[in-house]
Structures are given as C-alpha cells and as structure tokens.
XYZ file of C-alpha atoms in Angstrom:
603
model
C 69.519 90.892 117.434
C 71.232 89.496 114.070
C 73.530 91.708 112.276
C 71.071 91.468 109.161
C 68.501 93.152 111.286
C 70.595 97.004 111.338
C 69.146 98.054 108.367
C 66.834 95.553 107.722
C 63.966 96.581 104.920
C 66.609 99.587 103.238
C 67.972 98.369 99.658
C 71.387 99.399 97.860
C 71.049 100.068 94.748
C 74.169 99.731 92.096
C 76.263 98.143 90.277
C 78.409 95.124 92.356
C 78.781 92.132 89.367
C 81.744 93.318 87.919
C 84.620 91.212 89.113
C 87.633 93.713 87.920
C 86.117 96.474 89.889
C 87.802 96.053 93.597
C 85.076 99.001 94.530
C 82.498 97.636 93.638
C 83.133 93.843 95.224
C 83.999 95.815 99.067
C 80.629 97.861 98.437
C 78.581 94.287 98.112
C 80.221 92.793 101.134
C 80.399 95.390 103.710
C 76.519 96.061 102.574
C 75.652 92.792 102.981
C 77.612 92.692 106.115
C 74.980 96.129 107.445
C 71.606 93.881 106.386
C 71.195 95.920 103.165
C 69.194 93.988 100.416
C 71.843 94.453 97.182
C 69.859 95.331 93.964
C 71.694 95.398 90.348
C 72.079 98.097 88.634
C 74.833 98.518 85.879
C 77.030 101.221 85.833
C 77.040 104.323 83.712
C 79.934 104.897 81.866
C 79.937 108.390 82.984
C 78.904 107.580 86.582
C 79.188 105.551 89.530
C 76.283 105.810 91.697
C 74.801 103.783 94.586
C 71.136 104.496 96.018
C 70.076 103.368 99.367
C 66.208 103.599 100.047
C 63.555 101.851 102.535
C 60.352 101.854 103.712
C 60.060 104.916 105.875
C 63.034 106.896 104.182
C 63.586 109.523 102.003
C 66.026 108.154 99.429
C 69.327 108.934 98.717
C 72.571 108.512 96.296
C 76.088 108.780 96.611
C 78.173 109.602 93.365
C 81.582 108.409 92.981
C 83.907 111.155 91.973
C 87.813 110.536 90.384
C 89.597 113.676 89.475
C 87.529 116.647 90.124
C 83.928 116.434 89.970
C 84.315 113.925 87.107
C 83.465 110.249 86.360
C 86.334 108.034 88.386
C 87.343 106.786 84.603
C 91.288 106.325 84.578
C 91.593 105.744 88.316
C 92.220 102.026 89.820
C 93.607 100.994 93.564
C 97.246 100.689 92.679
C 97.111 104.827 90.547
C 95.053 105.996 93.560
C 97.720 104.671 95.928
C 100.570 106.510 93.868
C 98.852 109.799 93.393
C 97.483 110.269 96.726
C 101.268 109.561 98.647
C 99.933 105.961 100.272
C 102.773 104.301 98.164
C 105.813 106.934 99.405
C 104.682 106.657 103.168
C 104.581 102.849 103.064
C 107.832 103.082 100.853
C 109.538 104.810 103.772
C 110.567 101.553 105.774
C 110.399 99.254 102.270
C 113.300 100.698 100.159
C 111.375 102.924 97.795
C 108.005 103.921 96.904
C 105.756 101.422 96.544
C 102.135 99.790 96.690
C 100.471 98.034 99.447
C 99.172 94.526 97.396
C 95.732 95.182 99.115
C 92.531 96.445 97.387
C 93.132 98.872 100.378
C 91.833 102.376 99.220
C 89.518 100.578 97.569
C 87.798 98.896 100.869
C 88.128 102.538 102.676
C 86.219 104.014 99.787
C 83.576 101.855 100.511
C 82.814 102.337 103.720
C 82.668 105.976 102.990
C 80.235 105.814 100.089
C 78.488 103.885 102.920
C 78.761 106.165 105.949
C 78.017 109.114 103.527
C 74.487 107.213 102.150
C 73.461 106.415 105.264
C 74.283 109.819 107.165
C 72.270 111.223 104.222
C 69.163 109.250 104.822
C 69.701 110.065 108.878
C 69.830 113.803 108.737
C 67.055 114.025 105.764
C 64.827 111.765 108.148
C 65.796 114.380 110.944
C 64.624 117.535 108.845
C 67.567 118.400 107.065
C 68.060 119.965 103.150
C 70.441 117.278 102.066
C 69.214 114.873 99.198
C 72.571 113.148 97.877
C 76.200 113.399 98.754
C 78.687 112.605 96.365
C 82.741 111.033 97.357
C 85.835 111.661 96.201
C 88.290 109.015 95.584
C 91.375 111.377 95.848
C 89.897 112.603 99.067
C 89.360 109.361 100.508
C 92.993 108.342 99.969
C 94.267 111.593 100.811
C 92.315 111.174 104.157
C 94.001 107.567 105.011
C 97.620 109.644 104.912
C 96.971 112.873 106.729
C 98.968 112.395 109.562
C 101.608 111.961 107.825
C 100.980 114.744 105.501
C 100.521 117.096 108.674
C 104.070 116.030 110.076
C 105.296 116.354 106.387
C 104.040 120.118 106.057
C 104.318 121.758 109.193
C 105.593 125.252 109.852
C 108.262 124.528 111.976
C 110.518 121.416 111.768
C 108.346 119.700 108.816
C 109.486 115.915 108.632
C 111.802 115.029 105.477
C 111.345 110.907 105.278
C 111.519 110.144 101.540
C 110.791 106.636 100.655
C 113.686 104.004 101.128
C 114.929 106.727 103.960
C 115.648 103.678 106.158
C 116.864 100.282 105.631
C 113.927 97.800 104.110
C 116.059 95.017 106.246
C 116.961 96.921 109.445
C 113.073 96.931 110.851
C 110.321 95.166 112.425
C 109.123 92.299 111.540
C 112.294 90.124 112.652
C 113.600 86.962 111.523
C 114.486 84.079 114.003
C 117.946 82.043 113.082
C 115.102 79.312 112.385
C 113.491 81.635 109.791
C 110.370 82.457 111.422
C 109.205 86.114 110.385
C 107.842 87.461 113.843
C 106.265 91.002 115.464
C 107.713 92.175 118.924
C 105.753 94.904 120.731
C 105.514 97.189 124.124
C 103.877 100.149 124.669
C 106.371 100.747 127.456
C 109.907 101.154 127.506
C 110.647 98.541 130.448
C 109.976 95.278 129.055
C 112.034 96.554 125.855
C 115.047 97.558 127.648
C 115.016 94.213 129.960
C 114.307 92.017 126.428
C 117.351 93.487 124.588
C 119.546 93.142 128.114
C 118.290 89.559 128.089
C 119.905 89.267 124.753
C 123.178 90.459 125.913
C 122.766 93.782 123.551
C 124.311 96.903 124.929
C 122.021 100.115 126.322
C 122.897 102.439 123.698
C 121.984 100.129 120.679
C 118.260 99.535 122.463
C 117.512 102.711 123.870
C 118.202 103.686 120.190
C 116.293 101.166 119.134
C 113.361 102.378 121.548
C 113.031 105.680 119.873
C 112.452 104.433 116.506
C 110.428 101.443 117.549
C 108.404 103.741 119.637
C 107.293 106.243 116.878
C 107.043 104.002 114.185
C 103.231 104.492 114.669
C 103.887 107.931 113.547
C 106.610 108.342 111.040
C 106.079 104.606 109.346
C 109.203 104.159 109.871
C 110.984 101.797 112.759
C 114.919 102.188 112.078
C 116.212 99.638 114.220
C 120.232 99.373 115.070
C 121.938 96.338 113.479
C 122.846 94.769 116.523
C 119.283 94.212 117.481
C 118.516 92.263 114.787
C 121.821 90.146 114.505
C 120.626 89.262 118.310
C 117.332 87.804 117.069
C 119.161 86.174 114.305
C 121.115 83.750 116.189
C 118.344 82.868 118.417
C 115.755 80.382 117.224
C 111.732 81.725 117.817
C 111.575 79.111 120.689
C 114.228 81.368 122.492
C 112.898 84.294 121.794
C 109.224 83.461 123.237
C 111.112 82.606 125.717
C 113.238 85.724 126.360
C 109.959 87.458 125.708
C 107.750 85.691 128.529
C 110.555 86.526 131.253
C 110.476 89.995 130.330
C 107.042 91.289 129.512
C 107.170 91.801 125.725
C 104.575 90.847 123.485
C 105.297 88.632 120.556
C 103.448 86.617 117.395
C 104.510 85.285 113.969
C 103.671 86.634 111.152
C 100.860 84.194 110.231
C 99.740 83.369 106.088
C 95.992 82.466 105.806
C 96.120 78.586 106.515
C 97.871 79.274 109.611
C 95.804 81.911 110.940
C 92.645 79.909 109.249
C 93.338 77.107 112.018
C 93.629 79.561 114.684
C 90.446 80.933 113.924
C 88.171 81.842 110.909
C 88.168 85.233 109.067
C 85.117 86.684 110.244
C 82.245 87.301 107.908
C 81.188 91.060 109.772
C 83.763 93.931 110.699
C 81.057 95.075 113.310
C 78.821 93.088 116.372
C 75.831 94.912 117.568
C 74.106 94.081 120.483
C 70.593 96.395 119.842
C 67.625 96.716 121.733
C 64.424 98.662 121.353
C 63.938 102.268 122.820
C 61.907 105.370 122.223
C 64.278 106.795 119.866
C 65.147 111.069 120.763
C 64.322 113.502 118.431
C 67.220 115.166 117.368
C 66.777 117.577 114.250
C 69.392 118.679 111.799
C 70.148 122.247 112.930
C 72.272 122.409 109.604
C 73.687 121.955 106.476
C 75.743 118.184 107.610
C 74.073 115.543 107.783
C 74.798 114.408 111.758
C 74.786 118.192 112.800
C 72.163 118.518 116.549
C 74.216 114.909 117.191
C 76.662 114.839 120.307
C 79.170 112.484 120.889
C 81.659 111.491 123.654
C 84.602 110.322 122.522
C 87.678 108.891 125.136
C 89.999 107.444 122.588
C 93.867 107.582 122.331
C 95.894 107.423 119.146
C 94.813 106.830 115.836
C 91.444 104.214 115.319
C 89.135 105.560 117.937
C 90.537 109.528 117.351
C 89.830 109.419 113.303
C 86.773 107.755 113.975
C 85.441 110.665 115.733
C 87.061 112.999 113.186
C 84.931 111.330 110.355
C 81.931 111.543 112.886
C 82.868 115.601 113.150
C 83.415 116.091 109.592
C 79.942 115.024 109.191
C 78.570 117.882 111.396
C 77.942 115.955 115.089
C 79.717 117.640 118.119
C 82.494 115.692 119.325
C 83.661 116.356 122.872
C 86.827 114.827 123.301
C 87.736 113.723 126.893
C 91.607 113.506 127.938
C 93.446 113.016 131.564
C 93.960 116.155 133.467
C 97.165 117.908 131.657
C 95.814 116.693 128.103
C 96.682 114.256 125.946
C 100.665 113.254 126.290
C 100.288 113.366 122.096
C 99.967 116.706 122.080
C 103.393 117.174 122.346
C 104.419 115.252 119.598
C 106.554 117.281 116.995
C 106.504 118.570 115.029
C 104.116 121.012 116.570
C 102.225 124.276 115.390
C 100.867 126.915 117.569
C 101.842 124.643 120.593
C 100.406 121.351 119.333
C 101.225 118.095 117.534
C 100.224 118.879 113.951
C 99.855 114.656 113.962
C 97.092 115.332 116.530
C 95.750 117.851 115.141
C 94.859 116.742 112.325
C 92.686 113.835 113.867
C 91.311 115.784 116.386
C 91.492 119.645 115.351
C 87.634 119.555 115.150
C 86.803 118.586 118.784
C 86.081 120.018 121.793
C 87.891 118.989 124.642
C 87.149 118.055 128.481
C 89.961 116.910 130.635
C 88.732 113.959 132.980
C 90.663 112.142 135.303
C 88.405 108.692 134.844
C 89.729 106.949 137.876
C 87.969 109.823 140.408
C 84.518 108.779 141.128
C 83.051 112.570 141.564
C 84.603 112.795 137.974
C 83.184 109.725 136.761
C 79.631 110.479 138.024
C 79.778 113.759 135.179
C 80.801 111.752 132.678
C 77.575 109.620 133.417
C 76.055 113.572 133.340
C 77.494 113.961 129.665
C 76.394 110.570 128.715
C 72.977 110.612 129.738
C 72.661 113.978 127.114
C 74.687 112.513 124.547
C 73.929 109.990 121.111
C 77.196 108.120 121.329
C 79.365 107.247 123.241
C 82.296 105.645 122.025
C 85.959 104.922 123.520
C 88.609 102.274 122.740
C 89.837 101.372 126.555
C 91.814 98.304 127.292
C 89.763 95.639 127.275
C 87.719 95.141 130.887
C 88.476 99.049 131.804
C 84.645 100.141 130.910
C 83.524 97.205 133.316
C 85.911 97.864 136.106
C 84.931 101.740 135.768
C 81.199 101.379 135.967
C 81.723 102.994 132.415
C 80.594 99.873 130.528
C 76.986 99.588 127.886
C 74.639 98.467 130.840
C 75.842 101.052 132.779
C 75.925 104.247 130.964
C 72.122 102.280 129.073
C 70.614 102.884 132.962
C 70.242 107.084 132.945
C 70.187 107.043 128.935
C 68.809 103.584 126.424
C 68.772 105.369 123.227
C 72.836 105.878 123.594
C 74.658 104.197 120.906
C 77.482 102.714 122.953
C 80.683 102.168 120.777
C 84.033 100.178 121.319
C 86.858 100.804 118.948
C 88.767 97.538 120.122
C 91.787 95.540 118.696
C 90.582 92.051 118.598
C 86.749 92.121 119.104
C 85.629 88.841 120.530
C 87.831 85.977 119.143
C 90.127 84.028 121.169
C 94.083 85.050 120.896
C 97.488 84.347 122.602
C 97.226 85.632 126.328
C 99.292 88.758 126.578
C 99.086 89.864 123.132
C 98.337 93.727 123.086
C 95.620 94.437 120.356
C 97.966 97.159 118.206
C 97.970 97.681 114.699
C 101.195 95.746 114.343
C 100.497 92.562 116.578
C 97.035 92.001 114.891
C 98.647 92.850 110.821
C 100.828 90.109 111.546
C 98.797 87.359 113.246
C 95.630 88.431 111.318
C 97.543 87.546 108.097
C 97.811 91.061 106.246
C 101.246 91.330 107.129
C 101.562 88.511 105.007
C 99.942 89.720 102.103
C 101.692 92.702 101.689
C 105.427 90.818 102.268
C 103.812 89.011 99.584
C 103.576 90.764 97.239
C 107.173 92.921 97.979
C 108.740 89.572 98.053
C 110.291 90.526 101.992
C 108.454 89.431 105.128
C 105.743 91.518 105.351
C 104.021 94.168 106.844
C 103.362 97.704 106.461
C 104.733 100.245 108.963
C 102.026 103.196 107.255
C 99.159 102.193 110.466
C 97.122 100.306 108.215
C 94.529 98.915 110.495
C 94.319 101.689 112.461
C 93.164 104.038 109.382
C 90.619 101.023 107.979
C 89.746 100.539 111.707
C 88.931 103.725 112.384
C 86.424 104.482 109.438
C 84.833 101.189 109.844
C 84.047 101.883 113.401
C 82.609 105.448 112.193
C 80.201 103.302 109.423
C 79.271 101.181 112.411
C 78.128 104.010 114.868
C 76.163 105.767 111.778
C 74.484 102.831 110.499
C 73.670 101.967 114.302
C 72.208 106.113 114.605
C 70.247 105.006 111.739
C 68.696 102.156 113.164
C 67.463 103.772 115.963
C 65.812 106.376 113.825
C 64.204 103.614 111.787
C 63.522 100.683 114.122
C 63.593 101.967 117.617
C 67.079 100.653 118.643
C 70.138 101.536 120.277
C 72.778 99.702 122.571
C 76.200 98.652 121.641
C 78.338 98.354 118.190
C 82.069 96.975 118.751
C 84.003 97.439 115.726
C 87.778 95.931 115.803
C 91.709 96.076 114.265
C 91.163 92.718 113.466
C 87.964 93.132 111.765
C 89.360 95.382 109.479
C 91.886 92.933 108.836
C 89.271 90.101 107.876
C 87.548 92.854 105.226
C 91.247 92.976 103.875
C 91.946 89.451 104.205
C 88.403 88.504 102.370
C 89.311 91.126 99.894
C 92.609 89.516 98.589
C 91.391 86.461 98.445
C 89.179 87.595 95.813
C 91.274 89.263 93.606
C 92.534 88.309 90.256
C 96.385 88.629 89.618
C 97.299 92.273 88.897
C 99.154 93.708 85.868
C 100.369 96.921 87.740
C 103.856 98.257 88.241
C 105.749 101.175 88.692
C 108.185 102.352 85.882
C 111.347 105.281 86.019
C 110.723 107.702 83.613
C 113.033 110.419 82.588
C 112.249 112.728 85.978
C 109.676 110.914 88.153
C 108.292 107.136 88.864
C 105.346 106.232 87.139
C 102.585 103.752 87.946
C 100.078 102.067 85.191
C 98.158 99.743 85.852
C 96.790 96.937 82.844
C 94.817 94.652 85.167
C 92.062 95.251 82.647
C 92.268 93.783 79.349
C 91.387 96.846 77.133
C 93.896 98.436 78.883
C 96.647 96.407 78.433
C 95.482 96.663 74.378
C 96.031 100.110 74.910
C 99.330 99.612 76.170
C 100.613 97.684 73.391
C 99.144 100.220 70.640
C 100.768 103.013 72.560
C 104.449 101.518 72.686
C 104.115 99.583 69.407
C 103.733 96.125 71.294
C 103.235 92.506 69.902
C 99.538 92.387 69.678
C 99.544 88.859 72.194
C 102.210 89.861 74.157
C 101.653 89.427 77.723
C 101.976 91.997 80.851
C 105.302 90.122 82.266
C 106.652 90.517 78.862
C 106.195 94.250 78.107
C 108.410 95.013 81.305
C 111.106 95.194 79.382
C 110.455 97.278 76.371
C 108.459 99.991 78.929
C 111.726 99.882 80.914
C 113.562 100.883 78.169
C 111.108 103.386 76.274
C 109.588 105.157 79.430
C 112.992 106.895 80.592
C 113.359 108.754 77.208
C 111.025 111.042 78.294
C 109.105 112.736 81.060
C 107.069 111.094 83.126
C 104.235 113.955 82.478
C 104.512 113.279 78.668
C 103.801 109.709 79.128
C 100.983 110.144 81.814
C 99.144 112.861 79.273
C 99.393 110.119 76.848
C 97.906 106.988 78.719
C 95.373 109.190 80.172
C 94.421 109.756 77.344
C 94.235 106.337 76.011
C 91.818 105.466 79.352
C 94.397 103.645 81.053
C 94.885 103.757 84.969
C 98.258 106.070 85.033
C 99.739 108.198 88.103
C 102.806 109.936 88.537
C 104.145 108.296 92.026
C 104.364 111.457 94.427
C 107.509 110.783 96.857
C 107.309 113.873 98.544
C 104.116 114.939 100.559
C 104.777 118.678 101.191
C 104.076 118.597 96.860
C 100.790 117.085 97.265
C 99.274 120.539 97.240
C 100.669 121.555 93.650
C 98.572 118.617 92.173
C 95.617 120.464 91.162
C 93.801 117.191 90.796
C 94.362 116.714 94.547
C 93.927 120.349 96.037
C 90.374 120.903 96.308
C 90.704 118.614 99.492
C 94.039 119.809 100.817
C 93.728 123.063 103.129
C 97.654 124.606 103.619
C 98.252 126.381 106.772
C 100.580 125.968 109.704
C 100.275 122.575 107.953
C 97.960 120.784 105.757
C 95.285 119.745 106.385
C 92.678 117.062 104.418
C 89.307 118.148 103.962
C 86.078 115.982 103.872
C 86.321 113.202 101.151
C 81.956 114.183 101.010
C 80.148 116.665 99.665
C 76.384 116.961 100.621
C 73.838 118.520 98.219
C-alpha cells in the first residue's frame, strides 16, 4: 500500500502557511508524510489549534499550550530549548550552554500534537469520553531531557555535569591530520582496546577512554584522554579506516548535505508501512486514555524503542516489557533509586516486565502466545534477528493479522557502508545533522544529548498510532518501520527550510539569557526596549545588549521582554532547579528523582 493510503480520507485542519513558524512547517510535512489532506486555517492569536476529522470519525482538536494552560505567545525553538535544560545538557560536551541549530523541539512537538490527535480519534472511535487533548510545549521539551533530568535528581549520588564540564575539543567527533571530521563507534570494549593498541596508545589512556566513550549515551558527555586524540591527529583518515577495518571498529565522516545527497537522497517519509486488510478486533476504551484496553509487546534496549513504548504507556495501552533472564544489564546503571537505574526508569517505570530468554525455542513459542493476544508488537533487534528467530511480521501475522508489527531500526531500508552499526552517533554524522549543529557552533559537529534517539523514538510511537488507527478505519494492519535515520531526514528537511535566525544567548548580571528576534516585530521591540537605532540590524545590537544586559538581573530583563511579546528564557544550567520554575512544574513529578509527566492532557 502507498504511504498516502494510512489515513487516507481524514483532513488536518490548521494553520501551516506561515513561514516563521518552525511548528507549524514540521506539522504540514510529517501530515502530509501520514496521507492527511492539509486544510488552511489561520491561527488565532490566542490559540493554536489543529483538527483532524474523516469520514467515519468523531472529530477531534489538539490545542497548543506555552506556559501554563495559556496561548504559546512568547515561546520560539531556541527559548524553549533554554528553559526546558535541552541547551545545558547539549552544552555539557560543547563548552557552555548552548542551542542545538535545529528546529528540534519544534519537529518533536509535532509529532506529538500528531500522536495526541490521532490517539484521540482512536479511543473516541473505541467508546471512550475523550473529545480533544490539548499539548504542552514545556512538556514536550521537558520530555526529550528526562533521562538526564532523572540522573540529575536522584536520591542518592545525583549527577553534577554543568555545561562546559568537559573539554568542547577533547571528544568525539575526531579530526584526521588530513582534517577530516569523523565518528568512531563499538558497542563492545574489544575492538576499542585493539584500535587504540593499534595506534601505539597505552592501556590506561583507552580503558579511560572506554568509560567515557561508553556512557556518553547517557551523561552527553564523552571525555576522552588527550592522547587519544593526538593519535588520530597524526594519522590521515585513510589510516585510520584502515586501523579500523583490522580491528573491528566502526567508522564514518561526518558528512554536510551534498555529500550525503550523493550517497543517497533525504527521504521524503520518516515511516514505511507495509499494510494489509484484516477484520480489525474490537478493543474498547476501558478508560479515561485514549489507547487504554490496547496491549503491547515491547523487546527494545536503550533509548528509541524504550521511550517509544513509554509514550505508547503514557497514553493508557499496557506495555509488557520483555528482557533476558536476569533483566535488563541497564538496570544497574547509577545512579540508582530503590535498586534501579533512575535513567531506566524513567523510560520504562510504566511497564510491566517479562524476562525471556529469546534464543530458547519453548520460550519463543510464548512469546508467539503473547503476540497472538496483543495489538503491537514492536522491538528494535539487529537487523535480520526477527528473521533468524522466526520472530519476524509474516511470522508473528500467521496466529494473529490484525497485529501492528513495529521496527524501531537505525537505518530503515537505504543502502550504507557495510559494518556501520545503526547508533545515534554513526547515523548524526553520516546522515548530515552532525553537520548542522557543528554548524552552527562553528566546531565539527554533533551533539552528544542522544538526539536521534529521542526524535526516533516519538516518531516511531506516531507511526504505530497512526497505523492502530488505520486498522480501526480501513481494515489494516501489518508492519510500520520507523528509523534513526529517518528522524534525521525530518531534521535535515527541516533546516533546509529555515530562514537565518536572530537568536543568541546574552550574560546578564546573575544568569544567561536567551532572546530570540527571528521575527521582525520582535526585533522592533528590541530596539524600543534598549533605545536602539530604529534600522539597526540583529548582528549589530550584539554589542550594546552585551554591554546593557549585565547591569542587571537576568529576571528583570526577562519580565521586561516578556512583556514586550518577545521570545525570552532564562538559560537553566542546572537540572535539579528545573522544578522551582513554576512555569515548568506542572509536568515535573519529584521523588526518589524526577520524573516528566505526559506532555497531553485529554478532555
């Protein structure tokens, strides 16, 4: 089936023609990308609403909140990214705090508005009370950072990693003597002891090395001795391939666009499904979320396939989480509270859990058992695991049709360098994001805050809801493979259609501030404010700002550009604060550690 056929006959409602508005522009395409007929309507200036409706449906709206329960007037990508913490955890391993040059919290938000409108529609069509849902900005950006808020706030042995808390030089990616900005990765501590021996560099610089490389997935940082990078230094990236082919590790350049546009094109859909007709089950909402009655499997390690089942959770289905016999190793992780990772936790606190061991036949004839009751099944295996396992679509389709089968993958379908593990690191730097965001920090790129794996994971939960959907609607069910590299092609597309940005992040008298002028009248209001040229332009107010904004508090000069309408956010450094921010608390839950609440709210 085409990918216009998911929700083929339901219209989106809203307002999508205004260029300046990031929002609005990832709404259009990732609708468009579902089959979703787009439909005009402006927005309200004390609203932002989108309706989806359809033959055969009830309809439904999502409203888009900012600070409390209010209009999101005053809010833009680059203030959500300060207030919310996203700019002090990628800050960690970039020298200070600072913004990812993506429209990135703005592409999340819009695959929740999307996920919460159609998981609406599904449970009202399944009997349930729910008419609209509404979104919170603050919560979805708070949800992109709550592992690292969890390791930030625990009980016992809370994390203190400040941005700039390791060197913006000293860490992954590497630079080649030739000058060629590269990613190295292993998920296994062999081939990166035998690559550094290679290289002549002693065993206590890269077991060091090891430790931080290894948990840079969780602390977004990757402090990495000195000697390992004068190594790469003197070698030129024709050695180092080499060095890395003898020895097992995994390496790529960090591609721009044109490069990775002749390896292959961005894709135009973060999803593929592969549908078929079936008798659809009937499933009614036992409650008050919209995907409560709803069971789902879900055998996924790490962070991607985990949250995506966390988002599925939050919206009422009953995850079962399967793990080896023992548990998963991550549970260990510390800092722990009440005996388990608190990083774990807070991506899979809401799941039940049944340890399998997958490679015993007896135990992989009950998974069949489970799957044959379930709605989805969804895991993010290596790639040819589900096959060799018996686990795979066809198989699992035979004792149950209407299961929607999900993959959580790294590169979906497209053709890339043998041996290149598909990990949120490899793909941000041969996808071209890694790019990007060196970019626009002016180093070689990349983000060590999981990017893709966050984006990943809530676009593969909008891909199993809009795939529940259509089987409610159109009688179909089968498989939906969402991807790392997918995500990376929204954010890819995304950039590319962005206008320069006049944002940047000033010292005040206490704090860091961030205000953001991208939009004309707010730039005007910028200039009344600090008794500016009338003409002047962004580049040319640094200065005076510079000099007027440390005079004072940062809170005096947030009160007054709020105020004035103008994007403005006090840059939070420290994530165990993030609860004092009454703007932010209504979706943090303290405890043995904090923990971020739904981003929806169903009515």
């Amino acid at each position: 089936m085409s990918q216009a056929a998911v929700l083929s006959g339901c219209r989106l409602l809203g307002p999508f023609a205004d260029e300046q508005m990031p929002l609005q522009r990832a709404v259009a395409l990732q609708a468009q990308a579902l089959g979703l007929l787009l439909c005009e309507v402006p927005a309200d200036d004390q609203a932002l609403v989108y309706r989806l409706e359809g033959e055969g449906l009830h309809p439904a709206q999502c409203r888009i909140t900012g600070w409390g329960d209010g209009a999101p007037t005053g809010i833009s990508e680059f203030t959500l990214q300060a207030a919310c913490g996203l700019m002090a955890v990628h800050g960690r391993a970039s020298g200070q705090a600072q913004a990812i040059d993506l429209d990135y919290l703005s592409n999340v938000a819009a695959s929740l508005v999307l996920t919460g409108l159609m998981a609406t529609v599904l449970g009202r069509l399944r009997g349930g009370e729910m008419a609209d849902c509404s979104l919170s900005l603050p919560g979805a950006g708070l949800l992109c950072i709550s592992q690292y808020l969890a390791g930030a706030t625990a009980e016992g042995g809370a994390e203190q990693l400040p941005a700039g808390c390791s060197s913006a030089q000293l860490r992954p990616p590497f630079i080649s003597a030739d000058g060629v900005s590269f990613e190295l990765e292993t998920l296994d501590a062999g081939p990166w002891l035998a690559f550094w021996d290679a290289l002549g560099v002693s065993r206590a610089d890269s077991g060091k090395g090891w430790q931080g490389f290894l948990l840079r997935y969780a602390r977004a940082i990757a402090p990495v001795p000195e000697a390992l990078c004068q190594a790469l230094a003197s070698l030129s990236y024709a050695q180092i391939e080499h060095h890395c082919a003898n020895t097992g590790m995994a390496i790529t350049q960090v591609h721009d666009l044109a490069r990775r546009g002749a390896l292959a094109a961005l894709g135009d859909s973060p999803w593929s499904f592969e549908l078929q007709p079936v008798v659809p089950p009937s499933r009614p909402c036992s409650q008050a979320l919209p995907l409560s009655g709803l069971q789902v499997i879900e055998s996924c390690r790490r962070i991607q396939g985990p949250l995506a089942g966390h988002l599925l959770a939050i919206l009422g289905a009953e995850v079962t989480r399967l793990e080896m016999p023992g548990g998963d190793p991550l549970r260990g992780m510390a800092p722990l509270a009440q005996g388990c990772s608190v990083r774990f936790d807070a991506l899979n606190g809401l799941k039940s859990v049944v340890e399998l061991d997958i490679k015993s036949a007896d135990e992989r004839a009950l998974l069949r058992q489970r799957a044959a009751a379930a709605d989805v099944f969804l895991h993010n295996w290596a790639p040819g695991k589900a096959e060799e396992l018996g686990l795979d679509q066809p198989d699992l389709a035979q004792t149950n049709p209407a299961l929607i089968y999900a993959y959580a993958g790294g590169w979906g379908g497209t053709n890339v360098p043998a041996g290149l593990p598909g990990t949120d690191f490899t793909v941000q730097a041969w996808s071209g994001v890694a790019q990007l965001i060196g970019q626009g920090e002016g180093n070689p790129g990349g983000s060590l805050f999981t990017v893709l794996d966050v984006f990943g994971g809530v676009l593969a939960a909008q891909g199993i809801v809009a795939a529940l959907l259509a089987r409610h609607l159109h009688g179909l069910a089968g498989r939906v493979d969402s991807s790392l590299l997918g995500a990376a092609d929204v954010l890819c597309r995304s950039r590319l259609a962005r206008r320069e940005a006049s944002a940047m992040v000033f010292q005040c008298q206490d704090a860091r501030l961030a205000i953001d002028c991208s939009v004309p009248r707010d730039l005007d209001a910028v200039r009344r404010l600090f008794d500016l040229p009338a003409q002047s332009a962004w580049r040319a107010m640094f200065e005076p700002l510079r000099q007027q904004l440390p005079c004072k508090p940062a809170s005096h000069w947030h009160a007054l550009l709020l105020a004035a309408g103008v994007p403005v956010a006090i840059v939070w450094q420290d994530l165990a604060q993030l609860h004092q921010d009454p703007r932010l608390s209504p979706w943090l839950q303290p405890g043995s550690y904090t923990r971020v609440l739904s981003p929806w709210r169903f009515i």
